[in-house]
């Protein structure tokens, strides 16, 4: 097994959002069932008012319904046509409502699951020396509670005493327990999670109704959903276009009346036909799917186990110019790994590797294990069964700063340079100057030297190094292609930082960074017009998290950090920031793509409806009927049906987001313009033609 | 189409494109307040004007004050023109003793010249005295053009500046436009036109006895001076009713070529000024490229349509293209080209009768204006109009790169989008609204020169020309009626100022923003893809808005003509 294992979520060298851990099929039957009902409820004009485009369609549907009744009463021959138009206009509205309900439904289903965890728990409140049982709902911020193995933690808080393993699957969906202990950055616990072993004393930090779980339910349910800035701007554009088309259609009637009077034939278009033209022209596709796209974007973030506090944060993620990434745990694995054996003169690499491996056989630290594996890989020295030998392992202690093994008369030690040098001297040996040379060189480039000696003889040095996670280089390249700079933040000295930065392929680094340095860097970037995203977990990250445009806090982090950021990663995987950025971009792209598609569609609809409207007045306009639609009524009906069906067809795209590949803006635009712009112009022609022919076959028009 | 015709069109295009850079670079310097070779002579004049008018050259204005100054100036000059028109009978320089202009016509004409439209509902030689032509009308040719340039440069500054609340000073921009750009160029142009035979005098009208023995009155006047600024300022108001078809205004093919170049000179140059001011000349070239494509597309429709002529006449044995309403000294190619040029830019000067164009030939000028006159466009208004579409294009398509859309480093957000949509809406509301209401009026029906689709085109063209501040006429309509004068007056004012103010507002908001640095994630707005996109957005927005109305006018007329049906 290779030593450089990385956790499964890290090993794909791509920032393309993959299926998140909480994903479920798009058309999940229970969600669909609920969405169908919700679509009907949303017909309430007061709800519809919020969406000007679809409100116009609903108004059109109401009017054509009234006209149907009138036509039926008067016995006019067009009742069947009017009825079909009104039916499809209602469908158009319902389809749009259904899309929104589908997007919301996924969040609601998630909220229901979360609510189940919020069952009535009782808490052991510590009051002075005594403990009393109270209902969890009564706990206030500042109370202290005792939680024992098997009990549910009654509220959010900080561990002030004890250590325990906690099952946080209710929140994170991850079943492996985590350790929570007092002090440090692992002290935060969340209400609704369960203590598996030991006990902890927790100081509650939230009031009822404001807990993390409450907020999470509200967020996934979309209860406090507000339109994001870009969504509002886009709404203005499509509402403006709706007005323009309303005007174009309304003013068409006087022009038509003049034309009919002047040519002396035909009749001016009926109100039903004018409404149909209007509905076909206004951007119903994007109007109907816009809110669904936004909700689904939030939901996609959630499926990646990231809790975004607002849609605005997700949108901002798409705009990010600079990513600040902590070195340890994000860019590097966090543990040092053996990468090289550097023997002293007169010692073979084989011997050094052998000795180093022997000394590490019982060493369970990541460093120790990495030595065993490296020796095996490089020199094919297998771990030996040492029990048959008289082996005595010496564990590492803070005093000796060495570990090793006494075996078959050998006394192998490995450890810090000065400690091992001291050990060799004690046994009467000499340390050659070459050793200092090697160790200095390793230190200079950010590595850690581990000296290996056998009693009085120094053998050589093991080079331990911060190892960059697999695939990071490629990810940073992809980010660069998208125009995003990555800056590595580390407490290391500049030399070490530079060498790791070069290896990882980040654009810049901030060495020996203090929280203030980090804050200053963010402010400097922002002053240059850039949007900054960062991750953080510690309390001292909180101000920077709050300052950054996108602050992704780790769930394992402190409450302060979680409250300062505008997103929380429940998996506590800092690399996920990159995926969040991709999701943000995908959200904006989906909006742009569907808007372009929606507007491009109009061209074909003109060619269908206009000749149909005026064929009686000016038969010469039949030349515009390039699709060869077989009658005026079927042409209008086919356009309206196409307009309605396209919403349904595009629901999966709206919910899933358009396909996203990291590439430059120019390349992305070229591709999307071709697919959604040119595609949008072409697609309706065959679509309307097909529906027209089906209508003919079914004798519906 | 003839090889000679195609060559002349290409030559014209090449000359315009070649002049764009020197012209634009000069204007960029002028508006930035940098020294040019004209400063030695004109700078003292400039400072004297500021001193006289109490203008603080260094005082910057917030967009609201900028717009306020612009509106105030326009209102005062509108009133001034109206008064001169109404009182000309009592003023000197009126050798023909022409009477005062009627109230509705005075209103219409004052609005028309203030808005750079130069719609003329009257016959100049029998309505306007020399004094009126020179003080009320020719001055407006300068002023309205300078107002347009000032507005454009303010909008450009909105992109070029960052983190500031001001857009410059209207009075300074206005003075500089007039003094450094319009005046010197129009003097030069007037001399060139004189060399071709354009007249310049204050003589009474000449009476001559023709070969047939009848007496003909030949109008005279200070034509060359007004002619130059008529074209240079994309005004288009002719000294004579026949406009640039009149031999005293436009005597030779060379004069005709010069006239067309003058129309495009400043609008083309301003695209370079724009690029220079935003410190990326590629941005300006992209805008110019989009304009050139749209211009050539128009020519490619009008020229073949006119050359093909009317099939009904062809069947009667009339050979050649459509020469109805055209001057033989210009021919079909130069008439078609002039038609496209004058309606691309908001000029409105004509060297042929647009009413007599074939249906497709008449469709193009109308479409050109309805696109917002952004193909080169009016002096200043063409650039800010095109920037409006650039914002819209960037907003819709820019989202597809996965970022909040940016143009020239400025994020396009709610405020800008709102203002842009407002301007688009104004164009549509005014053209379609006025036309739809107008066509139902008995008084308008009485003004129509033709029935059927051609009659509809006449009304549509009138309001299109008015709202678009073009001023060219589809001559069939008798426009000097109370109803048309009044409504067209409003149409012109709405079309000018309700477009301009939202754009200044958007510029004011853009100026306050920070500059977002360019990266690989920025959608490049200087390449061929952006040009195609911009052209697409201009065409699609225009087509979607006006296609229904046009289909009942020139489009159906075209199909009917091919079926052999014409409209009396």
Short mmCIF file of N, CA and C in Angstrom, two decimals, chain B residues 114-170:
data_model
loop_
_atom_site.label_atom_id
_atom_site.label_comp_id
_atom_site.label_asym_id
_atom_site.label_seq_id
_atom_site.Cartn_x
_atom_site.Cartn_y
_atom_site.Cartn_z
N UNK B 114 -33.39 70.85 -31.03
CA UNK B 114 -32.76 70.68 -29.72
C UNK B 114 -32.30 69.24 -29.52
N UNK B 115 -33.07 68.30 -30.08
CA UNK B 115 -32.77 66.89 -29.83
C UNK B 115 -31.86 66.29 -30.89
N UNK B 116 -31.29 67.14 -31.75
CA UNK B 116 -30.40 66.62 -32.78
C UNK B 116 -31.16 65.79 -33.82
N UNK B 117 -32.49 65.96 -33.84
CA UNK B 117 -33.29 65.16 -34.77
C UNK B 117 -33.31 65.82 -36.16
N UNK B 118 -33.63 67.11 -36.16
CA UNK B 118 -33.78 67.86 -37.40
C UNK B 118 -34.84 67.29 -38.32
N UNK B 119 -35.91 66.83 -37.69
CA UNK B 119 -37.12 66.48 -38.44
C UNK B 119 -37.68 67.79 -38.95
N UNK B 120 -37.97 67.88 -40.23
CA UNK B 120 -38.46 69.14 -40.78
C UNK B 120 -39.85 68.95 -41.36
N UNK B 121 -40.84 69.45 -40.64
CA UNK B 121 -42.22 69.32 -41.10
C UNK B 121 -42.59 70.48 -42.02
N UNK B 122 -41.60 71.21 -42.49
CA UNK B 122 -41.84 72.42 -43.27
C UNK B 122 -40.88 72.42 -44.47
N UNK B 123 -41.13 73.34 -45.40
CA UNK B 123 -40.20 73.52 -46.50
C UNK B 123 -39.31 74.71 -46.14
N UNK B 124 -38.04 74.47 -45.86
CA UNK B 124 -37.20 75.54 -45.30
C UNK B 124 -37.20 76.81 -46.14
N UNK B 125 -37.06 76.67 -47.47
CA UNK B 125 -36.87 77.86 -48.28
C UNK B 125 -38.10 78.75 -48.33
N UNK B 126 -39.26 78.19 -47.94
CA UNK B 126 -40.46 79.03 -47.94
C UNK B 126 -40.96 79.28 -46.51
N UNK B 127 -40.17 78.85 -45.50
CA UNK B 127 -40.63 79.00 -44.12
C UNK B 127 -39.64 79.75 -43.25
N UNK B 128 -38.34 79.46 -43.45
CA UNK B 128 -37.34 79.98 -42.52
C UNK B 128 -36.52 81.12 -43.14
N UNK B 129 -36.39 82.21 -42.38
CA UNK B 129 -35.56 83.32 -42.85
C UNK B 129 -34.09 82.95 -42.68
N UNK B 130 -33.21 83.74 -43.30
CA UNK B 130 -31.77 83.47 -43.16
C UNK B 130 -31.35 83.55 -41.70
N UNK B 131 -31.93 84.56 -40.99
CA UNK B 131 -31.56 84.72 -39.58
C UNK B 131 -31.97 83.48 -38.78
N UNK B 132 -33.16 82.98 -39.03
CA UNK B 132 -33.64 81.79 -38.32
C UNK B 132 -32.73 80.61 -38.64
N UNK B 133 -32.42 80.44 -39.91
CA UNK B 133 -31.56 79.33 -40.31
C UNK B 133 -30.22 79.38 -39.58
N UNK B 134 -29.68 80.63 -39.48
CA UNK B 134 -28.33 80.74 -38.91
C UNK B 134 -28.31 80.74 -37.39
N UNK B 135 -29.24 81.50 -36.76
CA UNK B 135 -29.18 81.60 -35.30
C UNK B 135 -29.96 80.50 -34.59
N UNK B 136 -31.16 80.22 -35.08
CA UNK B 136 -31.98 79.25 -34.36
C UNK B 136 -31.65 77.82 -34.75
N UNK B 137 -31.35 77.62 -36.01
CA UNK B 137 -31.20 76.24 -36.47
C UNK B 137 -29.73 75.80 -36.55
N UNK B 138 -28.91 76.59 -37.23
CA UNK B 138 -27.51 76.18 -37.38
C UNK B 138 -26.80 76.11 -36.02
N UNK B 139 -27.13 77.04 -35.11
CA UNK B 139 -26.50 76.99 -33.78
C UNK B 139 -26.86 75.68 -33.10
N UNK B 140 -28.13 75.28 -33.25
CA UNK B 140 -28.54 74.02 -32.63
C UNK B 140 -27.81 72.84 -33.23
N UNK B 141 -27.49 72.99 -34.50
CA UNK B 141 -26.73 71.90 -35.12
C UNK B 141 -25.43 71.69 -34.35
N UNK B 142 -24.85 72.80 -33.90
CA UNK B 142 -23.64 72.68 -33.08
C UNK B 142 -23.98 72.20 -31.66
N UNK B 143 -24.94 72.92 -31.06
CA UNK B 143 -25.22 72.66 -29.64
C UNK B 143 -25.73 71.25 -29.38
N UNK B 144 -26.69 70.81 -30.20
CA UNK B 144 -27.26 69.49 -29.90
C UNK B 144 -26.20 68.41 -30.11
N UNK B 145 -25.31 68.64 -31.08
CA UNK B 145 -24.24 67.67 -31.28
C UNK B 145 -23.28 67.70 -30.10
N UNK B 146 -22.96 68.90 -29.61
CA UNK B 146 -22.04 69.01 -28.50
C UNK B 146 -22.64 68.39 -27.23
N UNK B 147 -23.95 68.54 -27.06
CA UNK B 147 -24.63 67.93 -25.91
C UNK B 147 -24.48 66.41 -25.99
N UNK B 148 -24.68 65.87 -27.20
CA UNK B 148 -24.53 64.42 -27.38
C UNK B 148 -23.13 63.96 -27.05
N UNK B 149 -22.14 64.72 -27.52
CA UNK B 149 -20.75 64.32 -27.26
C UNK B 149 -20.44 64.41 -25.77
N UNK B 150 -20.94 65.46 -25.13
CA UNK B 150 -20.70 65.61 -23.70
C UNK B 150 -21.28 64.41 -22.94
N UNK B 151 -22.52 64.06 -23.30
CA UNK B 151 -23.16 62.94 -22.61
C UNK B 151 -22.36 61.66 -22.84
N UNK B 152 -21.90 61.46 -24.07
CA UNK B 152 -21.15 60.24 -24.37
C UNK B 152 -19.86 60.19 -23.56
N UNK B 153 -19.18 61.32 -23.49
CA UNK B 153 -17.90 61.30 -22.78
C UNK B 153 -18.13 61.09 -21.29
N UNK B 154 -19.25 61.60 -20.78
CA UNK B 154 -19.56 61.37 -19.36
C UNK B 154 -19.82 59.89 -19.12
N UNK B 155 -20.53 59.25 -20.05
CA UNK B 155 -20.80 57.82 -19.90
C UNK B 155 -19.48 57.04 -19.96
N UNK B 156 -18.62 57.44 -20.88
CA UNK B 156 -17.33 56.76 -21.01
C UNK B 156 -16.53 56.91 -19.70
N UNK B 157 -16.60 58.11 -19.11
CA UNK B 157 -15.88 58.32 -17.86
C UNK B 157 -16.41 57.41 -16.75
N UNK B 158 -17.71 57.10 -16.82
CA UNK B 158 -18.28 56.19 -15.84
C UNK B 158 -17.53 54.86 -15.84
N UNK B 159 -17.11 54.43 -17.03
CA UNK B 159 -16.34 53.18 -17.13
C UNK B 159 -14.87 53.40 -16.78
N UNK B 160 -14.34 54.54 -17.22
CA UNK B 160 -12.90 54.77 -17.07
C UNK B 160 -12.52 55.07 -15.63
N UNK B 161 -13.40 55.77 -14.91
CA UNK B 161 -13.04 56.16 -13.55
C UNK B 161 -13.45 55.07 -12.59
N UNK B 162 -12.92 55.14 -11.39
CA UNK B 162 -13.42 54.25 -10.36
C UNK B 162 -13.36 54.93 -9.01
N UNK B 163 -14.23 54.44 -8.13
CA UNK B 163 -14.33 54.94 -6.77
C UNK B 163 -14.45 56.47 -6.73
N UNK B 164 -15.24 57.02 -7.64
CA UNK B 164 -15.48 58.46 -7.59
C UNK B 164 -16.96 58.72 -7.86
N UNK B 165 -17.40 59.89 -7.43
CA UNK B 165 -18.83 60.18 -7.59
C UNK B 165 -19.10 61.08 -8.78
N UNK B 166 -18.05 61.58 -9.42
CA UNK B 166 -18.28 62.60 -10.44
C UNK B 166 -17.96 62.10 -11.84
N UNK B 167 -18.56 62.75 -12.83
CA UNK B 167 -18.41 62.34 -14.23
C UNK B 167 -17.78 63.43 -15.09
N UNK B 168 -17.29 64.49 -14.48
CA UNK B 168 -16.77 65.61 -15.28
C UNK B 168 -17.69 66.80 -15.15
N UNK B 169 -17.46 67.80 -15.99
CA UNK B 169 -18.27 69.01 -15.92
C UNK B 169 -18.95 69.23 -17.27
N UNK B 170 -20.28 69.26 -17.25
CA UNK B 170 -21.02 69.37 -18.50
C UNK B 170 -20.61 70.59 -19.29
#
